[in-house]
mmCIF file of C-alpha atoms in Angstrom:
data_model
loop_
_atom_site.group_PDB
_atom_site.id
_atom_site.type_symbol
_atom_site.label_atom_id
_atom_site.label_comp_id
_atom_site.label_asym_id
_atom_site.label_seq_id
_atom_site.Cartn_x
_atom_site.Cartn_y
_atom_site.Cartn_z
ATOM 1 C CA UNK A 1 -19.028 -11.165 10.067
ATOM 2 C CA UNK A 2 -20.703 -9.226 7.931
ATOM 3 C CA UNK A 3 -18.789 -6.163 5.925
ATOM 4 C CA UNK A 4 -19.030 -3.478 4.172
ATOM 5 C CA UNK A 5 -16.138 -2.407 1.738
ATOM 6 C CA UNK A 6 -16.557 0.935 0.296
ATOM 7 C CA UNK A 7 -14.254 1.271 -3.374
ATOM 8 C CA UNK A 8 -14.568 -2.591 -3.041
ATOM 9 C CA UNK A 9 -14.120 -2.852 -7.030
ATOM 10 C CA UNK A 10 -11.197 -0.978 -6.940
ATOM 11 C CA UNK A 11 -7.592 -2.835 -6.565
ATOM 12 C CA UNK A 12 -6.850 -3.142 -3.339
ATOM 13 C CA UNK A 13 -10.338 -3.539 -2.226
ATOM 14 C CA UNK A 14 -11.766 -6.295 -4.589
ATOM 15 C CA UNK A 15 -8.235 -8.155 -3.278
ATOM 16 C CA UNK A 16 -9.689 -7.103 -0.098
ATOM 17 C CA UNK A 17 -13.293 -8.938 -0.321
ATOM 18 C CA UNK A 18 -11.908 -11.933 -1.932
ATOM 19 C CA UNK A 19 -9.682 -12.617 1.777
ATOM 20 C CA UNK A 20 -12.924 -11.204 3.455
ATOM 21 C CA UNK A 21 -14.673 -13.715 1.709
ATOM 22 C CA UNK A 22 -12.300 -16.612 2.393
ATOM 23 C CA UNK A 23 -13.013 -15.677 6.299
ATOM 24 C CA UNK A 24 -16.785 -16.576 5.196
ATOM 25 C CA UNK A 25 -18.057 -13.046 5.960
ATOM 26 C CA UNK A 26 -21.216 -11.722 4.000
ATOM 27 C CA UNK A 27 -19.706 -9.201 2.035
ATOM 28 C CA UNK A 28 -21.152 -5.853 0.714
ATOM 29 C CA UNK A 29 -19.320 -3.631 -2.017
ATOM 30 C CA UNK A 30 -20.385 -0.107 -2.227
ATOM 31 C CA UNK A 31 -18.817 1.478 -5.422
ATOM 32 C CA UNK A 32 -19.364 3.765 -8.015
ATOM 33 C CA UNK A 33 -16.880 2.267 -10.514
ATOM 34 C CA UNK A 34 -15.665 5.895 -11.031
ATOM 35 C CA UNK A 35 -12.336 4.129 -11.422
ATOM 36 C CA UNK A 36 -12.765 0.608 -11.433
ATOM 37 C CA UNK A 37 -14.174 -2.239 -13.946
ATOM 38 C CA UNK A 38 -16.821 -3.921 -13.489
ATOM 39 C CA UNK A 39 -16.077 -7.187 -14.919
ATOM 40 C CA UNK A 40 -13.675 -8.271 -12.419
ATOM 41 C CA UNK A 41 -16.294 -7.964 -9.316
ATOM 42 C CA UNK A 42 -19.008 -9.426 -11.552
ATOM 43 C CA UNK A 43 -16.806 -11.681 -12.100
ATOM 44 C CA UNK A 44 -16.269 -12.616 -8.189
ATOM 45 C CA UNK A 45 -20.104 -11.871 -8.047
ATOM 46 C CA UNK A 46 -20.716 -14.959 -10.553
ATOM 47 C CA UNK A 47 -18.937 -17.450 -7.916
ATOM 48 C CA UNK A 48 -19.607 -15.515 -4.519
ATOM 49 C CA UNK A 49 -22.613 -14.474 -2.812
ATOM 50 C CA UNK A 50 -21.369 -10.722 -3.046
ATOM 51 C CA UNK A 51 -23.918 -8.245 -2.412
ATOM 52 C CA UNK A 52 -23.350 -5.007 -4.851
ATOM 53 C CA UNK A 53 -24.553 -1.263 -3.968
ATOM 54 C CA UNK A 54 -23.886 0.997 -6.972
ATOM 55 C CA UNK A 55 -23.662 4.413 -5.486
ATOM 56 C CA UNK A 56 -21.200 6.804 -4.223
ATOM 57 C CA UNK A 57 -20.416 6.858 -0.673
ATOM 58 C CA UNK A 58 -20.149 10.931 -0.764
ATOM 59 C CA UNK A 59 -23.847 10.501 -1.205
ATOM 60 C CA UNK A 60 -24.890 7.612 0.144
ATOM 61 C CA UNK A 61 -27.697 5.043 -0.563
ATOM 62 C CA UNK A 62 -29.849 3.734 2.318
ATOM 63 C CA UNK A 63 -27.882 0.525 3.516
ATOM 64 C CA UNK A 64 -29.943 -2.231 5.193
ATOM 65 C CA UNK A 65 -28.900 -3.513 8.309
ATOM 66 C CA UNK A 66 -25.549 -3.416 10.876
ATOM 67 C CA UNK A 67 -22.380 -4.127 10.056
ATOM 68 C CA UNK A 68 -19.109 -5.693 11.942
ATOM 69 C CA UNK A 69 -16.707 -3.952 9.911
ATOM 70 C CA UNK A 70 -16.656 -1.431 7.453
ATOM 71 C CA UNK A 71 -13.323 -0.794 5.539
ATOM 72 C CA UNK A 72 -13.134 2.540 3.656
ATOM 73 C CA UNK A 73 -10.785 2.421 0.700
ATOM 74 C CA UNK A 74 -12.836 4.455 -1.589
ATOM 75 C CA UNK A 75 -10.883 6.895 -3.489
ATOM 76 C CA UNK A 76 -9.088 7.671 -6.638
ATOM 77 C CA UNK A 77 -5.438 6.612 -5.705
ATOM 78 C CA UNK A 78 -3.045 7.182 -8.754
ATOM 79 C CA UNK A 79 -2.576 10.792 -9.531
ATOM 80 C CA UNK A 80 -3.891 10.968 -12.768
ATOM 81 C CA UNK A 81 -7.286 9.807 -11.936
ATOM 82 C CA UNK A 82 -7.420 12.403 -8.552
ATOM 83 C CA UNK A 83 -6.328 15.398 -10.281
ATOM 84 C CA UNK A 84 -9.056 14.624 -12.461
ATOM 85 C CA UNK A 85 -11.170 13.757 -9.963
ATOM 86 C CA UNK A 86 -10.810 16.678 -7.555
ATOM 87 C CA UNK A 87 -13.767 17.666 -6.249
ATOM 88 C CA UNK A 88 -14.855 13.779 -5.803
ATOM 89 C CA UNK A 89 -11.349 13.096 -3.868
ATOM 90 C CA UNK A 90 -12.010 15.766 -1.254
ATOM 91 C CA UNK A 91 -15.271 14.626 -0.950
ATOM 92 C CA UNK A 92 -14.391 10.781 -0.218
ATOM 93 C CA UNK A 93 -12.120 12.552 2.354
ATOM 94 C CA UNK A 94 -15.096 14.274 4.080
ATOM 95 C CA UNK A 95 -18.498 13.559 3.579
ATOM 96 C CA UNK A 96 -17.269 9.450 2.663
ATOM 97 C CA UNK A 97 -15.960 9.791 5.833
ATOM 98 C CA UNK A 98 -18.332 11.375 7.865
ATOM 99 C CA UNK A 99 -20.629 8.966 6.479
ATOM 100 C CA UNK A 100 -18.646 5.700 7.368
ATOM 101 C CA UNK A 101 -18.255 7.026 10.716
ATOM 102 C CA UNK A 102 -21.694 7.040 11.466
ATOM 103 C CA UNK A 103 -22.554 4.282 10.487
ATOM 104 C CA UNK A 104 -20.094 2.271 12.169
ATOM 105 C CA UNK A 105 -20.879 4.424 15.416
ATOM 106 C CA UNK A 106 -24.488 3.525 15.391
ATOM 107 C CA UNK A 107 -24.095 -0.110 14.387
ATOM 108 C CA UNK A 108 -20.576 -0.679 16.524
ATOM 109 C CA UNK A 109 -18.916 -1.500 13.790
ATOM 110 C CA UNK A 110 -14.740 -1.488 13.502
ATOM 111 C CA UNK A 111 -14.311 0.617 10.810
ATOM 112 C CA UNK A 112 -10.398 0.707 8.852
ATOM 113 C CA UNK A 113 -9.800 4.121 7.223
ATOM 114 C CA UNK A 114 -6.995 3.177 4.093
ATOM 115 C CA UNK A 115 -5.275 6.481 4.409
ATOM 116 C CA UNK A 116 -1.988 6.987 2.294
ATOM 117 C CA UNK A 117 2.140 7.326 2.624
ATOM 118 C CA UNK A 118 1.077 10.900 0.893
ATOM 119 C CA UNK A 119 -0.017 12.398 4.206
ATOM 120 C CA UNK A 120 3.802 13.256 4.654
ATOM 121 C CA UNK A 121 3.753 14.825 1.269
ATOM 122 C CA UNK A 122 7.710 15.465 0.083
ATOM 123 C CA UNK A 123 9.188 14.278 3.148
ATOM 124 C CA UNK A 124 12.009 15.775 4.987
ATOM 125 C CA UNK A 125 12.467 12.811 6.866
ATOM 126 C CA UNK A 126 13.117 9.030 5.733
ATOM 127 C CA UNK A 127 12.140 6.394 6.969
ATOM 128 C CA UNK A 128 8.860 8.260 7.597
ATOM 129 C CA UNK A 129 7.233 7.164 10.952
ATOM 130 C CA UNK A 130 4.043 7.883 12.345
ATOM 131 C CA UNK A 131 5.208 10.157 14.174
ATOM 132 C CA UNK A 132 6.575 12.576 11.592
ATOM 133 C CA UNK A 133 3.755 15.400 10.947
ATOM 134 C CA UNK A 134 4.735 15.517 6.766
ATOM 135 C CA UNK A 135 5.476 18.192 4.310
ATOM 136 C CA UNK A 136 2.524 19.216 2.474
ATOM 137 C CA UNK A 137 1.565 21.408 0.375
ATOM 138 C CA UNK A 138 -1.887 22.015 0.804
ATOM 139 C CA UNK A 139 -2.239 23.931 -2.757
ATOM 140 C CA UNK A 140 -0.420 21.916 -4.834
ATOM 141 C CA UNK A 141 -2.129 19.777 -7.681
ATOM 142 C CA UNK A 142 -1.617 16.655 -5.497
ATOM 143 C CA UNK A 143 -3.382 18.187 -2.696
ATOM 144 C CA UNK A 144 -6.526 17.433 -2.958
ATOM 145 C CA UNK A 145 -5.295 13.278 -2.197
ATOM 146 C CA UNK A 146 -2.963 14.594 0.464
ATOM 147 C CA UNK A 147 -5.942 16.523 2.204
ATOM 148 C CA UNK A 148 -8.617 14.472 1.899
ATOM 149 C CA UNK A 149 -6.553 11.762 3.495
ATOM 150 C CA UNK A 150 -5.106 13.762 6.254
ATOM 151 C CA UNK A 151 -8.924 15.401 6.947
ATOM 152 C CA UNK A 152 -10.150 11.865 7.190
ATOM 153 C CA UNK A 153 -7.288 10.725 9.668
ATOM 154 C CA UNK A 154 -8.288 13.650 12.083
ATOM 155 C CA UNK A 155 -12.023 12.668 11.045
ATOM 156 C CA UNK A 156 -11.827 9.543 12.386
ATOM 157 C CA UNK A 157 -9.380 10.665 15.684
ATOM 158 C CA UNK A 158 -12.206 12.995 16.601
ATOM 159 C CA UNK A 159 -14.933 10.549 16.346
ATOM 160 C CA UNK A 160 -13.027 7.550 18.345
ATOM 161 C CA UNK A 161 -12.473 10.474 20.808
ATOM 162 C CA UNK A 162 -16.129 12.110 21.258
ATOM 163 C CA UNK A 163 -18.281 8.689 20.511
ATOM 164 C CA UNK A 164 -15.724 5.775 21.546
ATOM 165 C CA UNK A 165 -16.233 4.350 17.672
ATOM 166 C CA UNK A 166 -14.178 1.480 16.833
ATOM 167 C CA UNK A 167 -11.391 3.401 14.502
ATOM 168 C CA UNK A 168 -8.585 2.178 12.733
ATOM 169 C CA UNK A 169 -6.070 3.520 10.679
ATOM 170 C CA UNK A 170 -3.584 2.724 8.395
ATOM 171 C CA UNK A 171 -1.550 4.435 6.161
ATOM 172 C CA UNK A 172 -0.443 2.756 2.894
ATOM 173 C CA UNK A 173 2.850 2.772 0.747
ATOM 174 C CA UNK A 174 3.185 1.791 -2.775
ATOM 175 C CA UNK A 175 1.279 -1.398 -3.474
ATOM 176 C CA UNK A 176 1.297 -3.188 -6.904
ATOM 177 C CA UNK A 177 0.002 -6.693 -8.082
ATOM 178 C CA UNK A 178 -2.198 -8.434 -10.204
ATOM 179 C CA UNK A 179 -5.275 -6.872 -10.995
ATOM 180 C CA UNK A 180 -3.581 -3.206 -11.037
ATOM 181 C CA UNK A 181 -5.249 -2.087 -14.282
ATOM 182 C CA UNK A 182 -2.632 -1.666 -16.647
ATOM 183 C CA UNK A 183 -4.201 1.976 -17.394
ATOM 184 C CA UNK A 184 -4.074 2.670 -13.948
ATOM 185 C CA UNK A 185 -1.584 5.626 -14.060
ATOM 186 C CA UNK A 186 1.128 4.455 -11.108
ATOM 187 C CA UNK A 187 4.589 3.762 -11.918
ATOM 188 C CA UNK A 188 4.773 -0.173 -11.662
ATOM 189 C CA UNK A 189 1.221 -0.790 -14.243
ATOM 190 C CA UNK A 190 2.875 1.956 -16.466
ATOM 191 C CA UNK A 191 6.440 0.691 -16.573
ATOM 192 C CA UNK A 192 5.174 -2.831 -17.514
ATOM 193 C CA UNK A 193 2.202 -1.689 -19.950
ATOM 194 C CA UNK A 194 5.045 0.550 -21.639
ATOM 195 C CA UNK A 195 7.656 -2.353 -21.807
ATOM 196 C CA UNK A 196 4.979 -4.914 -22.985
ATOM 197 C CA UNK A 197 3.942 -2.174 -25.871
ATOM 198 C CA UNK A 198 7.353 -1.680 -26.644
ATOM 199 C CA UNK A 199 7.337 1.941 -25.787
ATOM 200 C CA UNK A 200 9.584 4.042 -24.046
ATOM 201 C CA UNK A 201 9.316 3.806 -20.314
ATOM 202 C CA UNK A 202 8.436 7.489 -18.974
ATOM 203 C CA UNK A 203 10.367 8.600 -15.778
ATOM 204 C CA UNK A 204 9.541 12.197 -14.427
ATOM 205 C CA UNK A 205 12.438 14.021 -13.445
ATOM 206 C CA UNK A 206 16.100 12.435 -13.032
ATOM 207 C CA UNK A 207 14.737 9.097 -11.872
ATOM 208 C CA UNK A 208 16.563 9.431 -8.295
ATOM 209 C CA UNK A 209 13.156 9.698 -6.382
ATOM 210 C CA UNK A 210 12.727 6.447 -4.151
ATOM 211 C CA UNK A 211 9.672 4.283 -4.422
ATOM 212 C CA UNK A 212 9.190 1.150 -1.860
ATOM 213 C CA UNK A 213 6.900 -1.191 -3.050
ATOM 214 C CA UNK A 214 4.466 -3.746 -1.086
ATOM 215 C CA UNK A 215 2.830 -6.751 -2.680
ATOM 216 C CA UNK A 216 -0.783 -6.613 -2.879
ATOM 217 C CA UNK A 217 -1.069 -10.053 -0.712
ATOM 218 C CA UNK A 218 1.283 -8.597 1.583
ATOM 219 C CA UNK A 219 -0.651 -5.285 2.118
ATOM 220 C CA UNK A 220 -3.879 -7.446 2.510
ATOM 221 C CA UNK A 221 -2.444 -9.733 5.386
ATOM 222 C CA UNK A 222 -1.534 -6.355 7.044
ATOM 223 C CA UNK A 223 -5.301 -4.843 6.458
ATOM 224 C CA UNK A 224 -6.517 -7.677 7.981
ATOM 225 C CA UNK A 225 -4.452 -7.389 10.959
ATOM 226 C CA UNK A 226 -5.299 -4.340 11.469
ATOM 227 C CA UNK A 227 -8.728 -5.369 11.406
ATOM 228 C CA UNK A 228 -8.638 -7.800 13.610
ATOM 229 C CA UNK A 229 -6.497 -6.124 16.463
ATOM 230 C CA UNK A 230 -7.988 -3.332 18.635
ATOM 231 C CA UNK A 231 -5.669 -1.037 17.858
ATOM 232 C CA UNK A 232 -6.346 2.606 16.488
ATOM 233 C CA UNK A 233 -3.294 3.291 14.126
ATOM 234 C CA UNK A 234 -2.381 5.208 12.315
ATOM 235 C CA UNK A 235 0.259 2.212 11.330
ATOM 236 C CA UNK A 236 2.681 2.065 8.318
ATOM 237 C CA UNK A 237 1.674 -0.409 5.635
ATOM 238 C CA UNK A 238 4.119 -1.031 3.105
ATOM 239 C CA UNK A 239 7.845 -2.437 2.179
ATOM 240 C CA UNK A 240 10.797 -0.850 3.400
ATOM 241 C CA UNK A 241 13.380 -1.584 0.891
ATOM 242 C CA UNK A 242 13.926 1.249 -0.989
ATOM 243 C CA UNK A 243 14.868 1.664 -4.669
ATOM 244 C CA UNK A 244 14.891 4.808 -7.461
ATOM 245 C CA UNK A 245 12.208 4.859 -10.040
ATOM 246 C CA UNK A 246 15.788 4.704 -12.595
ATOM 247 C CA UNK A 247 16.029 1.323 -10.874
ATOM 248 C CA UNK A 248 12.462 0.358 -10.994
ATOM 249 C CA UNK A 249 12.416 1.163 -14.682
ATOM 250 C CA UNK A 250 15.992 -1.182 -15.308
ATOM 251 C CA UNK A 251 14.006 -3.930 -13.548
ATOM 252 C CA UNK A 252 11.198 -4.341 -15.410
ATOM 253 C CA UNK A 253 12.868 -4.124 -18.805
ATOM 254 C CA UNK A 254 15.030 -7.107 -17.553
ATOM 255 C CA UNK A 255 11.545 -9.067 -16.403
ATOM 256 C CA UNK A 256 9.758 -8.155 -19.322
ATOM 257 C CA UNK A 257 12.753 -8.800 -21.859
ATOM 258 C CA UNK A 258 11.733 -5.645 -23.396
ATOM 259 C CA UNK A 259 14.444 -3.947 -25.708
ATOM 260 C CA UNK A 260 12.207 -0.506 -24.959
ATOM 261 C CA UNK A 261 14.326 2.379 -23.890
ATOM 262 C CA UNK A 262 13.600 5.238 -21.064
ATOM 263 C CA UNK A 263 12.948 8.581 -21.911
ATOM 264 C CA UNK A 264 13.242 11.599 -19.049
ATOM 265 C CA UNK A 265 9.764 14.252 -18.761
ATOM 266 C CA UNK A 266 10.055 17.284 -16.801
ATOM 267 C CA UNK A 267 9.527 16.506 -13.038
ATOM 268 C CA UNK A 268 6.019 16.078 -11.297
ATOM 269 C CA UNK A 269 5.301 19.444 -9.036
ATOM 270 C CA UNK A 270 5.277 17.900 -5.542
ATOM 271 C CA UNK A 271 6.426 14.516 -6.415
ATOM 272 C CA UNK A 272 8.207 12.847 -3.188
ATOM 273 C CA UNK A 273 11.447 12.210 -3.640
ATOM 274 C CA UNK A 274 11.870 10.024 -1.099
ATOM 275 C CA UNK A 275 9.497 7.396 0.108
ATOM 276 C CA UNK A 276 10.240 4.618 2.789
ATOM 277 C CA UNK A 277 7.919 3.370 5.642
ATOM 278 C CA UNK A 278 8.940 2.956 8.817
ATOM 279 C CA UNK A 279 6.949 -0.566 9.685
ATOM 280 C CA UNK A 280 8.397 -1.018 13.410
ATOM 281 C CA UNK A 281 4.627 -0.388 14.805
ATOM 282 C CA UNK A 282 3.221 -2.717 12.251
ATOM 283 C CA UNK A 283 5.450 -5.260 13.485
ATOM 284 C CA UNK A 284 5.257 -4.410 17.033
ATOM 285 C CA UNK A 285 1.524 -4.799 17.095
ATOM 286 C CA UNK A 286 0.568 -6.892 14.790
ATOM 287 C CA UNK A 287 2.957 -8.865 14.083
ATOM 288 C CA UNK A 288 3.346 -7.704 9.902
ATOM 289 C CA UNK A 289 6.157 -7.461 7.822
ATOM 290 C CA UNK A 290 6.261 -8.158 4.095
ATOM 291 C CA UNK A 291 6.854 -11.187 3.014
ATOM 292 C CA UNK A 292 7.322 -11.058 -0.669
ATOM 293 C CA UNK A 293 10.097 -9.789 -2.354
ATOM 294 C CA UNK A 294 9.659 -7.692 -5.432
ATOM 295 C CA UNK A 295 11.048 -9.757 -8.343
ATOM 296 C CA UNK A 296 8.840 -12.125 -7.780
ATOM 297 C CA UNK A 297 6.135 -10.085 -6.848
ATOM 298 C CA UNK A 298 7.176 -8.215 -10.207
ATOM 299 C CA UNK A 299 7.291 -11.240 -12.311
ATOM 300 C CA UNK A 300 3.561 -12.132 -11.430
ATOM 301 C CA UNK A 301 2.673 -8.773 -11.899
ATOM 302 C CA UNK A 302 3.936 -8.921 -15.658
ATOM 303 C CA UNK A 303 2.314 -12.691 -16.397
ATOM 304 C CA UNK A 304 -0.814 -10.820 -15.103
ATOM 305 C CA UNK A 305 -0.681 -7.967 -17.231
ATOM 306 C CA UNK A 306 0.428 -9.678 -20.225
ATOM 307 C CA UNK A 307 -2.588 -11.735 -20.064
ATOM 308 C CA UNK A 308 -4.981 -8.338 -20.052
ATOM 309 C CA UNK A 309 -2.537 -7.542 -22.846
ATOM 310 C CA UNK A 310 -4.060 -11.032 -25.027
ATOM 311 C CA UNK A 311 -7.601 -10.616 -23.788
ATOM 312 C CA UNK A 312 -7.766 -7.168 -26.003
ATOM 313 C CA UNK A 313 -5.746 -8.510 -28.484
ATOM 314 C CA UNK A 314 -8.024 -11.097 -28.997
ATOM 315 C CA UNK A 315 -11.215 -8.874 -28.830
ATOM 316 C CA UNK A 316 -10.107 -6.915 -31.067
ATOM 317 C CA UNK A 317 -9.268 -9.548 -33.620
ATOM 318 C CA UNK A 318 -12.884 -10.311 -33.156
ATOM 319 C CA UNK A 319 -14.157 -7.168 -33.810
ATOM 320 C CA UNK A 320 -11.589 -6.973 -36.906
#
């Protein structure tokens, strides 16, 4: 097989090429590290014949040769980086995709669109299933995620309707897990960065808004199943058990051992309050459920994190 992975230094998508990699596939990474490292993929590049394009796919480089499968995952995903990144997220959404299309049209190529659990915006419905429309607001300051990802899903309908091209996709629920830079901006990396700093967690709002988090190598196995079936999706991609970020936030003080406290900020315009993913199509078709449960998913989370935490302490002990 041989693959291209657009965003594939990003979390979920270097996680992504490593199991892509394991399959023996020749895999290359387009990315424009607008919010990724690079050390981790050079990294991965030093032991694994990894082929790296340094571009952006909203204005693509000439790419050499066809491809089997082309999985699109780039985009800024916390909200912090794609309210700053506006522009850039709606144009992942359209020209990215427009791009990726193509490509995998002309080359016959299955191509895996990671859309998001934020295409049913605020939901007035939970569990959300595929076949609940959303609640969007489509000016709000976390529309321009929301849109992009909901123009891409009727992107790639369209195209598997007109040109027969090999679509697929899925739409993903909070994921978390090693390699989630701890600067990162989502709840989990800035619950445990705070705890491990001995700062105050920060929870937006009253803390009663539900999160349901999905282990990185859980959300993997189902990408890959995805892949590998013929289906079209959209399918649900994440954990169904359901807890408040209040609970979240008492969790990882107790992993951590962190005597920090939590401190309320005024509540997020637009922020769900309620997110839970309906996985029965996941299971039905390809056979995917999580499988691991979030303490421990948690607890390797925080070793991970606390090790980033002693690489800079280090470095900058050397630079003192």
């Amino acid at each position: 097989m041989r693959a291209l992975v657009t965003g594939g230094a990003g979390f979920l998508g270097l996680h992504l090429v490593r199991r892509l990699l394991d399959r023996g596939a020749d895999v290359v990474v387009l990315d424009n590290f607008c919010t990724s490292d690079r050390p981790p993929l050079e990294a991965l590049m030093a032991e694994q014949p990894v082929t790296l394009i340094e571009g952006d796919v909203s204005y693509p480089p000439r790419l050499e040769g066809p491809f089997d499968l082309i999985a699109h995952l780039a985009c800024p995903a916390s909200p912090e980086h794609y309210m700053r990144l506006g522009l850039e997220t709606l144009a992942v959404g359209s020209r990215g995709s427009e791009f990726v299309l193509d490509l995998a049209a002309n080359t016959g190529a299955r191509v895996l669109l990671a859309s998001t659990s934020e295409v049913y915006g605020d939901p007035a419905e939970s569990p959300q299933a595929e076949t609940y429309w959303g609640h969007v607001n489509p000016i709000g300051p976390r529309s321009v995620y929301d849109e992009a990802k909901r123009y891409s899903e009727a992107f790639f309908t369209e195209h598997r309707r007109r040109y027969a091209t090999n679509t697929a996709i899925v739409r993903i629920f909070n994921t978390y897990g090693p390699g989630l830079r701890p600067s990162d901006g989502r709840v989990v990396s800035n619950f445990i960065d705070q705890a491990l700093g001995g700062r105050d967690l920060t929870v937006y709002g009253d803390g009663l808004q539900t999160r349901s988090l999905c282990y990185v190598d859980d959300l993997v196995a189902g990408l890959l199943a995805m892949i590998d079936s013929d289906h079209p999706g959209p399918v649900n991609l994440g954990n169904p058990n359901e807890l408040t970020v209040s609970e979240l936030a008492k969790l990882v003080l107790r992993l951590t051992g962190s005597h920090s406290g939590v401190v309320h900020l005024p509540a997020q315009q637009d922020d769900p309050a309620q997110r839970c993913p309906d996985i029965g199509l996941a299971s039905r078709v390809l056979g995917w459920s999580p499988q691991v449960d979030l303490e421990t998913g948690l607890a390797r989370t925080i070793s991970w994190q606390q090790s980033q935490h002693a690489l800079l302490a280090n470095a900058l002990d050397e630079k003192g």
